[in-house]
Coordinates of C-alpha atoms and ligand atoms in Angstrom, one line a residue:
X1 CA -37.4 -19.8 -91.8
X2 CA -34.9 -22.5 -92.5
X3 CA -36.0 -26.0 -93.3
X4 CA -33.9 -27.2 -90.1
X5 CA -35.3 -24.8 -87.8
X6 CA -38.9 -25.6 -88.8
X7 CA -38.3 -29.4 -88.2
X8 CA -36.7 -28.4 -84.7
X9 CA -39.7 -26.6 -83.9
X10 CA -41.9 -29.3 -85.1
X11 CA -40.1 -31.7 -83.1
X12 CA -40.3 -29.6 -79.9
X13 CA -43.9 -29.2 -80.4
X14 CA -44.5 -32.8 -80.9
X15 CA -42.7 -33.8 -77.9
X16 CA -44.3 -31.1 -75.8
X17 CA -47.8 -32.4 -77.0
X18 CA -47.0 -35.9 -76.1
X19 CA -45.4 -34.9 -72.8
X20 CA -48.8 -33.1 -72.1
X21 CA -50.7 -35.9 -73.3
X22 CA -48.9 -38.2 -71.0
X23 CA -49.4 -36.2 -67.9
X24 CA -52.9 -35.6 -68.3
X25 CA -53.5 -39.1 -69.0
X26 CA -51.5 -40.1 -65.9
X27 CA -53.8 -37.8 -63.6
X28 CA -56.9 -38.8 -65.2
X29 CA -56.2 -42.6 -65.4
X30 CA -59.2 -44.1 -64.1
X31 CA -58.9 -46.3 -61.1
X32 CA -61.1 -49.0 -62.5
X33 CA -58.8 -49.7 -65.5
X34 CA -55.8 -49.3 -62.8
X35 CA -57.4 -52.2 -61.0
X36 CA -58.4 -54.2 -64.1
X37 CA -54.9 -54.0 -65.2
X38 CA -53.3 -55.0 -62.0
X39 CA -55.7 -57.8 -61.7
X40 CA -56.5 -57.0 -58.0
X41 CA -59.2 -55.2 -55.9
X42 CA -57.9 -54.0 -52.7
X43 CA -60.7 -53.5 -50.2
X44 CA -60.2 -52.1 -46.9
X45 CA -62.5 -52.8 -43.8
X46 CA -62.5 -53.1 -39.7
X47 CA -63.2 -56.7 -39.2
X48 CA -64.8 -56.0 -35.7
X49 CA -68.1 -55.9 -36.7
X50 CA -70.2 -59.3 -37.2
X51 CA -72.1 -59.9 -39.2
X52 CA -70.8 -57.2 -41.4
X53 CA -67.1 -58.1 -41.3
X54 CA -65.4 -60.5 -38.6
X55 CA -62.6 -63.0 -38.1
X56 CA -63.2 -66.7 -37.9
X57 CA -61.1 -69.7 -37.6
X58 CA -62.0 -72.0 -40.5
X59 CA -62.1 -75.8 -40.5
X60 CA -58.4 -75.8 -40.8
X61 CA -57.8 -73.6 -38.0
X62 CA -56.7 -70.5 -40.2
X63 CA -57.8 -67.2 -39.7
X64 CA -60.2 -65.8 -42.2
X65 CA -62.1 -62.6 -42.6
X66 CA -66.0 -63.1 -43.4
X67 CA -69.3 -61.4 -43.3
X68 CA -71.7 -59.8 -45.7
X69 CA -69.5 -56.9 -46.4
X70 CA -66.8 -59.5 -47.7
X71 CA -69.3 -61.4 -49.9
X72 CA -70.4 -58.1 -51.3
X73 CA -66.6 -57.3 -52.0
X74 CA -66.3 -60.6 -53.7
X75 CA -69.1 -59.9 -55.8
X76 CA -67.5 -56.8 -57.0
X77 CA -64.3 -58.2 -57.6
X78 CA -65.9 -61.0 -59.7
X79 CA -67.9 -58.5 -61.9
X80 CA -64.7 -56.7 -62.6
X81 CA -62.8 -60.1 -63.2
X82 CA -60.2 -59.6 -60.8
X83 CA -58.9 -60.8 -57.6
X84 CA -59.8 -59.7 -54.1
X85 CA -57.4 -58.4 -51.3
X86 CA -58.9 -57.6 -48.2
X87 CA -57.1 -55.2 -45.8
X88 CA -58.1 -55.4 -42.0
X89 CA -57.7 -51.6 -40.8
X90 CA -58.7 -49.4 -38.0
X91 CA -62.0 -48.0 -38.8
X92 CA -60.8 -44.5 -38.4
X93 CA -58.3 -44.8 -41.1
X94 CA -60.7 -46.0 -43.7
X95 CA -61.6 -42.7 -45.1
X96 CA -58.2 -41.6 -45.6
X97 CA -57.2 -45.1 -46.9
X98 CA -59.8 -44.6 -49.9
X99 CA -58.9 -40.8 -50.6
X100 CA -55.0 -41.3 -50.6
X101 CA -55.7 -44.4 -52.9
X102 CA -54.0 -46.8 -50.4
X103 CA -57.1 -49.2 -50.8
X104 CA -59.5 -49.1 -53.7
X105 CA -62.7 -49.4 -51.8
X106 CA -63.9 -49.0 -48.1
X107 CA -66.8 -51.6 -47.5
X108 CA -67.3 -51.7 -43.8
X109 CA -70.8 -51.0 -42.9
X110 CA -69.8 -47.2 -43.6
X111 CA -72.5 -44.7 -43.3
X112 CA -72.2 -41.9 -46.3
X113 CA -72.5 -39.0 -43.9
X114 CA -71.9 -35.4 -44.9
X115 CA -68.5 -35.1 -43.3
X116 CA -66.9 -38.0 -44.9
X117 CA -68.5 -37.0 -48.3
X118 CA -66.1 -34.1 -48.1
X119 CA -63.3 -36.4 -48.9
X120 CA -64.6 -39.4 -50.6
X121 CA -67.8 -40.6 -52.9
X122 CA -70.2 -43.2 -51.8
X123 CA -72.0 -46.0 -53.7
X124 CA -75.7 -46.3 -53.5
X125 CA -76.7 -47.6 -49.9
X126 CA -76.9 -51.4 -50.0
X127 CA -78.1 -51.8 -46.3
X128 CA -80.0 -49.9 -43.7
X129 CA -79.9 -50.8 -39.7
X130 CA -80.7 -48.9 -36.6
X131 CA -78.6 -48.3 -33.9
X132 CA -78.8 -49.8 -30.5
X133 CA -77.3 -49.4 -27.0
X134 CA -75.3 -52.3 -25.3
X135 CA -75.7 -52.5 -21.5
X136 CA -74.8 -55.2 -19.1
X137 CA -77.9 -57.6 -18.5
X138 CA -77.9 -56.4 -14.8
X139 CA -78.5 -52.7 -15.7
X140 CA -81.2 -53.3 -18.1
X141 CA -83.9 -51.9 -16.1
X142 CA -81.4 -49.0 -14.9
X143 CA -80.5 -48.0 -18.5
X144 CA -83.5 -48.0 -20.9
X145 CA -82.8 -44.7 -22.8
X146 CA -80.1 -42.6 -23.7
X147 CA -81.3 -40.1 -21.0
X148 CA -80.8 -42.8 -18.3
X149 CA -77.3 -42.7 -19.2
X150 CA -76.9 -39.0 -18.5
X151 CA -73.4 -38.5 -17.0
X152 CA -72.2 -42.0 -17.7
X153 CA -69.2 -43.5 -19.4
X154 CA -70.4 -44.3 -23.0
X155 CA -68.4 -46.2 -25.5
X156 CA -68.3 -45.9 -29.2
X157 CA -66.0 -47.0 -32.1
X158 CA -63.4 -44.2 -32.9
X159 CA -64.2 -42.4 -36.1
X160 CA -67.9 -43.9 -36.3
X161 CA -71.1 -42.2 -36.5
X162 CA -72.0 -43.7 -33.0
X163 CA -69.6 -41.6 -31.4
X164 CA -71.6 -38.5 -32.5
X165 CA -74.8 -40.2 -31.5
X166 CA -73.7 -40.8 -28.2
X167 CA -72.3 -37.4 -27.8
X168 CA -75.4 -35.9 -28.9
X169 CA -77.7 -38.1 -27.0
X170 CA -76.2 -38.8 -23.6
X171 CA -76.6 -35.7 -21.4
X172 CA -73.3 -34.7 -19.9
X173 CA -72.0 -38.1 -20.6
X174 CA -68.3 -39.0 -20.8
X175 CA -67.7 -40.5 -24.4
X176 CA -65.1 -43.3 -24.3
X177 CA -63.7 -44.0 -27.7
X178 CA -61.6 -47.2 -28.9
X179 CA -60.6 -48.2 -32.4
X180 CA -61.8 -52.0 -32.0
X181 CA -65.3 -52.8 -31.2
X182 CA -64.1 -56.2 -29.6
X183 CA -62.2 -53.9 -26.9
X184 CA -65.3 -51.9 -26.3
X185 CA -67.3 -55.2 -25.8
X186 CA -64.4 -56.1 -23.1
X187 CA -64.5 -52.6 -21.5
X188 CA -68.4 -53.0 -21.0
X189 CA -68.1 -56.5 -19.5
X190 CA -65.2 -55.3 -17.5
X191 CA -67.5 -52.3 -16.1
X192 CA -65.1 -49.6 -17.6
X193 CA -68.0 -48.2 -19.6
X194 CA -71.8 -48.4 -18.6
X195 CA -73.1 -48.7 -22.3
X196 CA -71.9 -49.2 -25.9
X197 CA -73.5 -47.9 -29.1
X198 CA -73.2 -49.8 -32.3
X199 CA -75.3 -50.6 -35.1
X200 CA -78.3 -52.9 -34.0
X201 CA -77.5 -56.0 -36.0
X202 CA -73.9 -55.8 -34.4
X203 CA -75.7 -55.3 -31.0
X204 CA -77.7 -58.8 -31.6
X205 CA -74.7 -60.6 -32.5
X206 CA -72.8 -59.3 -29.5
X207 CA -75.6 -60.3 -27.2
X208 CA -75.9 -63.9 -28.8
X209 CA -72.4 -64.4 -28.0
X210 CA -72.3 -62.6 -24.6
X211 CA -75.4 -63.5 -22.7
X212 CA -74.3 -61.2 -20.0
X213 CA -75.1 -58.2 -22.3
X214 CA -78.5 -56.8 -23.4
X215 CA -80.0 -54.4 -25.7
X216 CA -81.4 -51.4 -24.1
X217 CA -84.9 -50.2 -25.0
X218 CA -84.1 -47.2 -26.9
X219 CA -83.0 -47.4 -30.6
X220 CA -81.9 -44.7 -33.0
X221 CA -83.0 -44.6 -36.6
X222 CA -81.1 -42.2 -38.5
X223 CA -83.0 -41.4 -42.0
X224 CA -79.8 -40.4 -43.6
X225 CA -78.1 -43.5 -42.4
X226 CA -77.2 -47.0 -44.1
X227 CA -74.2 -48.4 -45.4
X228 CA -72.4 -47.8 -48.6
X229 CA -69.1 -48.3 -50.2
X230 CA -66.5 -45.5 -49.9
X231 CA -64.9 -44.8 -53.2
X232 CA -62.1 -42.1 -54.3
X233 CA -63.6 -39.1 -55.5
X234 CA -63.9 -38.3 -59.3
X235 CA -63.8 -42.2 -60.3
X236 CA -67.1 -42.2 -62.2
X237 CA -66.3 -45.4 -63.8
X238 CA -65.4 -47.4 -60.8
X239 CA -68.3 -45.7 -58.8
X240 CA -70.8 -47.1 -61.7
X241 CA -69.2 -50.5 -61.6
X242 CA -69.7 -50.7 -57.6
X243 CA -73.4 -49.5 -58.1
X244 CA -73.9 -52.1 -60.8
X245 CA -72.8 -54.9 -58.9
X246 CA -74.9 -53.7 -55.7
X247 CA -77.8 -53.5 -58.1
X248 CA -77.4 -57.1 -59.2
X249 CA -77.0 -58.4 -55.4
X250 CA -80.2 -56.4 -54.7
X251 CA -82.0 -57.9 -57.7
X252 CA -80.8 -61.5 -57.4
X253 CA -81.8 -61.4 -53.5
X254 CA -78.2 -62.1 -52.7
X255 CA -77.8 -59.8 -49.8
X256 CA -80.3 -61.4 -47.7
X257 CA -78.6 -64.8 -48.4
X258 CA -75.3 -63.3 -47.4
X259 CA -76.7 -61.8 -44.1
X260 CA -78.1 -65.1 -43.1
X261 CA -74.8 -66.9 -43.9
X262 CA -72.9 -64.3 -42.0
X263 CA -75.1 -64.5 -38.9
X264 CA -74.7 -68.2 -39.0
X265 CA -70.9 -68.0 -39.2
X266 CA -70.8 -65.4 -36.5
X267 CA -72.9 -67.5 -34.1
X268 CA -71.0 -70.6 -34.7
X269 CA -67.7 -69.0 -33.6
X270 CA -68.5 -69.0 -29.9
Ligands
LIG1 N1 -72.0 -47.1 -39.5 C1 -70.9 -46.5 -38.7 C2 -70.2 -45.7 -39.2 O1 -70.1 -45.5 -40.7 C3 -70.0 -47.6 -37.9 C4 -69.6 -48.6 -38.8 C5 -68.4 -49.5 -38.3 N2 -67.9 -50.4 -38.9 C6 -66.8 -51.3 -38.6 N3 -66.5 -52.2 -39.5 N4 -66.6 -51.4 -37.4 O2 -69.6 -44.9 -38.6

């Protein structure tokens, strides 16, 4: 073989190898490094869920999103050494947002259920809560259990596991789904629905701010439930990073503090 030919083959091979290297790097580039390089962590949530995440007007009259999930997001960003950007979204779009990479993480009181695990990964559980039924105060004796709501209009957030709970537990019920929990509260007060299923800490906060509502007797404990951070699949480094912050928050008993503060802020609003 001539020398020139050999050189050519060699050059093509090298370019080929480099090209391949680039491609494989591109697809494998882990999200944690991308976040660190960009200096910004984008967290998606549905800010209609006090004390987890909700809107307040700060002392300057500015709209702000706060809550214990936001505090967790801040700690995660701090441990990564990056800025935090919060994206307020409809709850039902969060899983797709994570899997497509539109947001880096979903921190929104999200239960790591089997259906969602098909498209995204989850961190360790950082918080667990029961689910409660909200009813109008005057109906408290009429609607004590799911059975009592037989055939009635029961509301739940679109895309949330409470929709499945209501569907399963209310015999012949008419499930009413809306994207925003605040709209569901209005629907309950306006007698468009007879009950609303949400996580119990949220129900408690809603009752504090809306004394015309009450929490029914029956509660639901789902043993596989709890809240976890939603993360794109196959992002091991990011998953470990998030879990290390969750571990630290638990060890330093920060979560209790965040929850107390979030409750105080949520009560102050109304
Ligand atoms: N835990 C429930 C779920 O994962 C409801 C969460 C709703 N969160 C919210 N920010 N609105 O389906």
